[in-house]
Short mmCIF file of C-alpha atoms in Angstrom, two decimals:
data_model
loop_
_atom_site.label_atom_id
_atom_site.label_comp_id
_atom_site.label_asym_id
_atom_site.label_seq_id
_atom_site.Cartn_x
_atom_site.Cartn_y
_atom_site.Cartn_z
CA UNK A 26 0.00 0.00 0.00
CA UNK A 27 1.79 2.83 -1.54
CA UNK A 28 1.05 7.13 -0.44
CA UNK A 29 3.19 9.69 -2.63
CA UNK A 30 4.87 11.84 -0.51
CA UNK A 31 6.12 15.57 -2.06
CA UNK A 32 8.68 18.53 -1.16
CA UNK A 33 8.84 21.84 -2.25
CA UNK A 34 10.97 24.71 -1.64
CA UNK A 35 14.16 24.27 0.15
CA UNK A 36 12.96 20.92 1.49
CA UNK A 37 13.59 18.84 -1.77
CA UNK A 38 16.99 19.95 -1.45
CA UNK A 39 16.98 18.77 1.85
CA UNK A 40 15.50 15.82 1.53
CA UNK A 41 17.45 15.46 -1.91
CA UNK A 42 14.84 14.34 -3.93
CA UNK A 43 11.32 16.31 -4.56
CA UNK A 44 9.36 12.71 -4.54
CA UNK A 45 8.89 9.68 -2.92
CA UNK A 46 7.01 6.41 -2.44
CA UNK A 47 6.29 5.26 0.84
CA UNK A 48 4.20 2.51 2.38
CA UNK A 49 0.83 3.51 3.92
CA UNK A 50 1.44 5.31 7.33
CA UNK A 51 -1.63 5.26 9.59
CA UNK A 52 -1.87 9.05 9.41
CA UNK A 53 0.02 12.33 8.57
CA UNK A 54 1.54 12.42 12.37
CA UNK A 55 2.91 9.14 12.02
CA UNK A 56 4.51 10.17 8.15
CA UNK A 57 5.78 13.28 9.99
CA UNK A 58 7.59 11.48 12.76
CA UNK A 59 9.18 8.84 10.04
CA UNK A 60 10.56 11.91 8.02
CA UNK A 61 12.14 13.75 11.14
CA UNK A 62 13.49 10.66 12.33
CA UNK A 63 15.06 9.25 9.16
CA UNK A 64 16.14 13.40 7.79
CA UNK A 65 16.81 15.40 11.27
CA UNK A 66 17.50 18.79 9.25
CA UNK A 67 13.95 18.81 8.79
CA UNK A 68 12.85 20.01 12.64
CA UNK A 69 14.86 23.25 10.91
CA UNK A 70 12.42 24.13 8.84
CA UNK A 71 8.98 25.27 8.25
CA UNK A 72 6.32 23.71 6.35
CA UNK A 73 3.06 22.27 6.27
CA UNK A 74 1.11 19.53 5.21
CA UNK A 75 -1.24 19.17 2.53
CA UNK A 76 -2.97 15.55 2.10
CA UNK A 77 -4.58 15.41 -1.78
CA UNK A 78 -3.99 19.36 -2.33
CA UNK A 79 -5.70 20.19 1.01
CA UNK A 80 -3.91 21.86 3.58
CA UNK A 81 -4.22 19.78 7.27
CA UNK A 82 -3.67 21.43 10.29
CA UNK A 83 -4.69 18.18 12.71
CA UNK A 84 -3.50 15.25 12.29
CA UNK A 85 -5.15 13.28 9.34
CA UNK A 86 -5.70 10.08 8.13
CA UNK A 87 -3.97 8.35 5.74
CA UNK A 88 -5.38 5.88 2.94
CA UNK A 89 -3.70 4.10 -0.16
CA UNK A 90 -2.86 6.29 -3.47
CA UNK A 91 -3.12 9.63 -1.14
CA UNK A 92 -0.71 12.42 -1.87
CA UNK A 93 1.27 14.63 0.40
CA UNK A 94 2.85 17.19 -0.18
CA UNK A 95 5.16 19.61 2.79
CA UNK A 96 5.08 22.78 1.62
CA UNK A 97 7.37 25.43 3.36
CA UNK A 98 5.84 29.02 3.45
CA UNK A 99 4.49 29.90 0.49
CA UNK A 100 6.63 32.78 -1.59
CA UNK A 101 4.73 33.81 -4.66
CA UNK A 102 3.35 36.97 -6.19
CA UNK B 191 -7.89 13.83 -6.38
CA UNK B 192 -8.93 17.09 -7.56
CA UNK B 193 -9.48 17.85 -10.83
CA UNK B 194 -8.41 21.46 -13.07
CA UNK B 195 -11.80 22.20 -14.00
CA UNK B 196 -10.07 25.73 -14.59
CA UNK B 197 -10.79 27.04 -18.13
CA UNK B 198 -8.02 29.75 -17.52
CA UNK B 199 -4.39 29.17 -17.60
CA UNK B 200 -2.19 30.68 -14.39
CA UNK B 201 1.20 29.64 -15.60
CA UNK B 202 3.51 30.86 -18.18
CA UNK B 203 6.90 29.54 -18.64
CA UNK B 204 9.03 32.34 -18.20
CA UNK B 205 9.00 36.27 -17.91
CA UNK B 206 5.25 37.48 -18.80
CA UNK B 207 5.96 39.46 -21.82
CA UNK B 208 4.64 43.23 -22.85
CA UNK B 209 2.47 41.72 -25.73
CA UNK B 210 0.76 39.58 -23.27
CA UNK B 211 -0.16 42.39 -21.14
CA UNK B 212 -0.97 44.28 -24.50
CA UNK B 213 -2.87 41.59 -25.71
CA UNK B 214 -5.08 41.66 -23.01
CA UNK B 215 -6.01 45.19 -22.62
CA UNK B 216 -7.32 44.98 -26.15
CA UNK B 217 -9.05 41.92 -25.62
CA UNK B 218 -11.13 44.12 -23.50
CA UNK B 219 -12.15 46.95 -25.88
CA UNK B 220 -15.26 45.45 -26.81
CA UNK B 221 -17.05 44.60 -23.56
CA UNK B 222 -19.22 47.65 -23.40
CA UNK B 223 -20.04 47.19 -19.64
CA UNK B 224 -16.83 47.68 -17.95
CA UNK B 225 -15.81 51.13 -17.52
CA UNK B 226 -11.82 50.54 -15.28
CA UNK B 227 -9.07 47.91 -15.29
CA UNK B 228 -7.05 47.84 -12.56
CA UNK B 229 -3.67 45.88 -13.37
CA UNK B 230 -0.55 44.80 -11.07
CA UNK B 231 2.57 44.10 -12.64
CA UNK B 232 5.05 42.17 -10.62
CA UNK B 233 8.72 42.75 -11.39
CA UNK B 234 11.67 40.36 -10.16
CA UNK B 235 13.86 43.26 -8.06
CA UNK B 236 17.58 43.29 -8.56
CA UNK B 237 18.41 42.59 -4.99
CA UNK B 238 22.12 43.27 -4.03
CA UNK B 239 22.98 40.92 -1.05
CA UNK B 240 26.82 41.45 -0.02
CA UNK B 241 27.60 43.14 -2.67
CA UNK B 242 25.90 40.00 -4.95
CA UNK B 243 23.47 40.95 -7.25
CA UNK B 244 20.40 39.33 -8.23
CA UNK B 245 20.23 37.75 -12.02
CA UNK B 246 17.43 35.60 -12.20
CA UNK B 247 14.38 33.84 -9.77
CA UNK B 248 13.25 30.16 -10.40
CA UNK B 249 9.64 29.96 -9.62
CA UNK B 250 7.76 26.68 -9.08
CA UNK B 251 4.33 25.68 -7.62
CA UNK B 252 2.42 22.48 -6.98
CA UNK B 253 0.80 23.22 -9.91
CA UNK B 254 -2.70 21.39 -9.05
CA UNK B 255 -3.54 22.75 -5.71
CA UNK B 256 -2.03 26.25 -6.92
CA UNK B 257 -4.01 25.95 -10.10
CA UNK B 258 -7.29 25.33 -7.95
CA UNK B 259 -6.40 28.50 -5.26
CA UNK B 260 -5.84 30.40 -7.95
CA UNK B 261 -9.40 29.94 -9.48
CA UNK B 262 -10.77 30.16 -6.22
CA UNK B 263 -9.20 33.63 -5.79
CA UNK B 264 -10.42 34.56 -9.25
CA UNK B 265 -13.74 33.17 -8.55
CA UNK B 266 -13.98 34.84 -4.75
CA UNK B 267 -12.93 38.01 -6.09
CA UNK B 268 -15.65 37.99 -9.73
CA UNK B 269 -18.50 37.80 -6.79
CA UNK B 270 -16.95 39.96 -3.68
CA UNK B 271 -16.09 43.04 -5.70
CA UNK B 272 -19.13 42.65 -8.97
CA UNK B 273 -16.22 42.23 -11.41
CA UNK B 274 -16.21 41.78 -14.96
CA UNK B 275 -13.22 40.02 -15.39
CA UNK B 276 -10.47 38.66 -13.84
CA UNK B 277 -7.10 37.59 -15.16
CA UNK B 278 -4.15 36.23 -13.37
CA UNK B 279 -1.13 35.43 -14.79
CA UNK B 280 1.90 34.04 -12.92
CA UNK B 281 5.36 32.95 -14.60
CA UNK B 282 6.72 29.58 -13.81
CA UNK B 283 10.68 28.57 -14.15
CA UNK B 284 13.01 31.13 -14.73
CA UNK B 285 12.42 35.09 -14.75
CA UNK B 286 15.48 37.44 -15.20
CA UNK B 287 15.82 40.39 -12.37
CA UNK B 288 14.08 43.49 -14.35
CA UNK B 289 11.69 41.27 -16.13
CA UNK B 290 7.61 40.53 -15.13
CA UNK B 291 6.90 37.29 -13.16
CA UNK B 292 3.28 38.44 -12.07
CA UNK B 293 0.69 40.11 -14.04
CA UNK B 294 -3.22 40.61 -12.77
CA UNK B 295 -5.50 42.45 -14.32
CA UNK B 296 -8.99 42.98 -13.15
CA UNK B 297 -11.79 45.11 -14.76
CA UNK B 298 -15.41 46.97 -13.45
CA UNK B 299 -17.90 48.60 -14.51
CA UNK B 300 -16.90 51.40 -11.85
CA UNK B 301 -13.03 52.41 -10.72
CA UNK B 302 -13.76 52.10 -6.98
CA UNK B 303 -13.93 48.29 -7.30
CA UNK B 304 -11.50 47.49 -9.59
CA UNK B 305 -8.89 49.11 -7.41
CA UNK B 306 -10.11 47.17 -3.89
CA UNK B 307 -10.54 43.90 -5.78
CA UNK B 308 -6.92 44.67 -7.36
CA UNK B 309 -5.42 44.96 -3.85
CA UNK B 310 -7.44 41.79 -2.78
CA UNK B 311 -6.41 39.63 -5.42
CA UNK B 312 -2.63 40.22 -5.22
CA UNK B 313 -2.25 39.74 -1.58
CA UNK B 314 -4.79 36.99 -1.63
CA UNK B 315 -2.24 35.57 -4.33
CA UNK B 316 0.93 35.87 -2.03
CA UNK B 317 -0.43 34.51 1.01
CA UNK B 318 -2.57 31.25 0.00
CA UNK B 319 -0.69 30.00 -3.65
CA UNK B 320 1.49 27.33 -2.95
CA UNK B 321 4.47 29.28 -5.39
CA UNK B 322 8.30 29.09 -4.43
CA UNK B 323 11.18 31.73 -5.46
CA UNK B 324 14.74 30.47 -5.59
CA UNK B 325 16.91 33.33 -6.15
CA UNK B 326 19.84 32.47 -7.98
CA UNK B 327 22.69 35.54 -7.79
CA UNK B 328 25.32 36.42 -10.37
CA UNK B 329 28.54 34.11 -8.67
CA UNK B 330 26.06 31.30 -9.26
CA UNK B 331 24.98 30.74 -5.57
CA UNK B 332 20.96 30.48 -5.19
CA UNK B 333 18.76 31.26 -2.04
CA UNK B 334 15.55 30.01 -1.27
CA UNK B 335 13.28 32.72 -0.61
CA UNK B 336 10.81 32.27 2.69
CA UNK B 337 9.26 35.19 4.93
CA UNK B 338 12.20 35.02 6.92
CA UNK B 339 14.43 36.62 4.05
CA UNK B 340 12.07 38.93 2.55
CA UNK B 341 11.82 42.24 3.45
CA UNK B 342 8.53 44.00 2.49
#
């Protein structure tokens, strides 16, 4: 069970790489957690979650084929 | 997954050029209603950061949930302010310092609402479009831009 997982900004650089595959985590706290644990520049920097384009303050469930995207503050205009 | 059910196009690859703009404003000539535009040109700034100069900004978006807050802006903005028209236009990849990178242009059949729906529209843009700037200087060296570097 496979979620896409996206980084924009400065994170893809940190992350090194602006996509990913992952297996299914339960929900967007338990993604979070993975990533800070596995990339620990990442408690650095700002960003938030969006789950299938929408923006998710709370934690949020996760099901197969989602996307998420961590998007660090928005600069356009 | 949503769907761009958008009939307008936000992105242009590139600087927004002078005939666009031009192209537009006489698009308009024969829509007898509207009596103002209101347009906002945004230019990339030659920033000089120790003594390194700006040359260019990358911009890139996640195009699909930009795509649908930008028609959601448009369409917020048609019904808030009884507007005519609404175009935005916002450049995508490279745009050299000097050049136009953002270009919204919004028209009334009265001035007063044309200029608060312009205001609306552009800050609406900055603070809810999921768009990056990577400012790459003149040595080569790049900087992501966030509200921590910018100063307004």
């Amino acid at each position: 069970m496979k979620i896409k997982v996206l980084f924009f900004g400065k994170l893809g650089e940190i992350m090194g790489k602006r996509e990913m595959n992952l297996d299914r985590f339960a929900t967007t706290k338990d993604l979070k957690d993975f990533l800070l644990d596995e990339f620990p520049s990442l408690n650095y920097h700002k960003f938030i979650v969006a789950v299938n384009q929408e923006v998710t303050r709370k934690e949020a469930e996760l099901r197969e084929g989602d996307e998420v995207a961590f998007l660090p503050p928005y600069a356009g205009g | 997954m949503k769907t761009n059910s958008s009939t307008h196009d936000f992105f242009i690859g590139g600087r927004i050029t002078s005939s666009l703009i031009a192209k537009e404003i006489t698009h308009h000539g024969n829509k007898n209603d509207i009596g103002a535009h209101a347009i906002f040109l945004g230019q990339v700034r030659a920033d000089e950061i120790d003594k390194k100069k700006v040359k260019e900004i990358i911009y890139s978006a996640y195009h699909p949930m930009a795509e649908n807050k930008l028609e959601k802006i448009r369409n917020e903005a048609i019904k808030r302010f009884k507007l005519k028209c609404v175009h935005i236009y916002h450049s995508e990849g490279a745009v050299a310092a000097g050049e136009i990178s953002l270009f919204v242009f919004v028209s009334s059949a009265h001035r007063k609402k044309s200029f608060k729906a312009l205001h609306s529209v552009v800050e609406k843009i900055k603070e809810t479009v999921p768009i990056w700037k990577n400012e790459i200087f003149s040595d080569g060296t790049k900087r992501w831009l966030d509200e921590q570097s910018l100063q307004k």
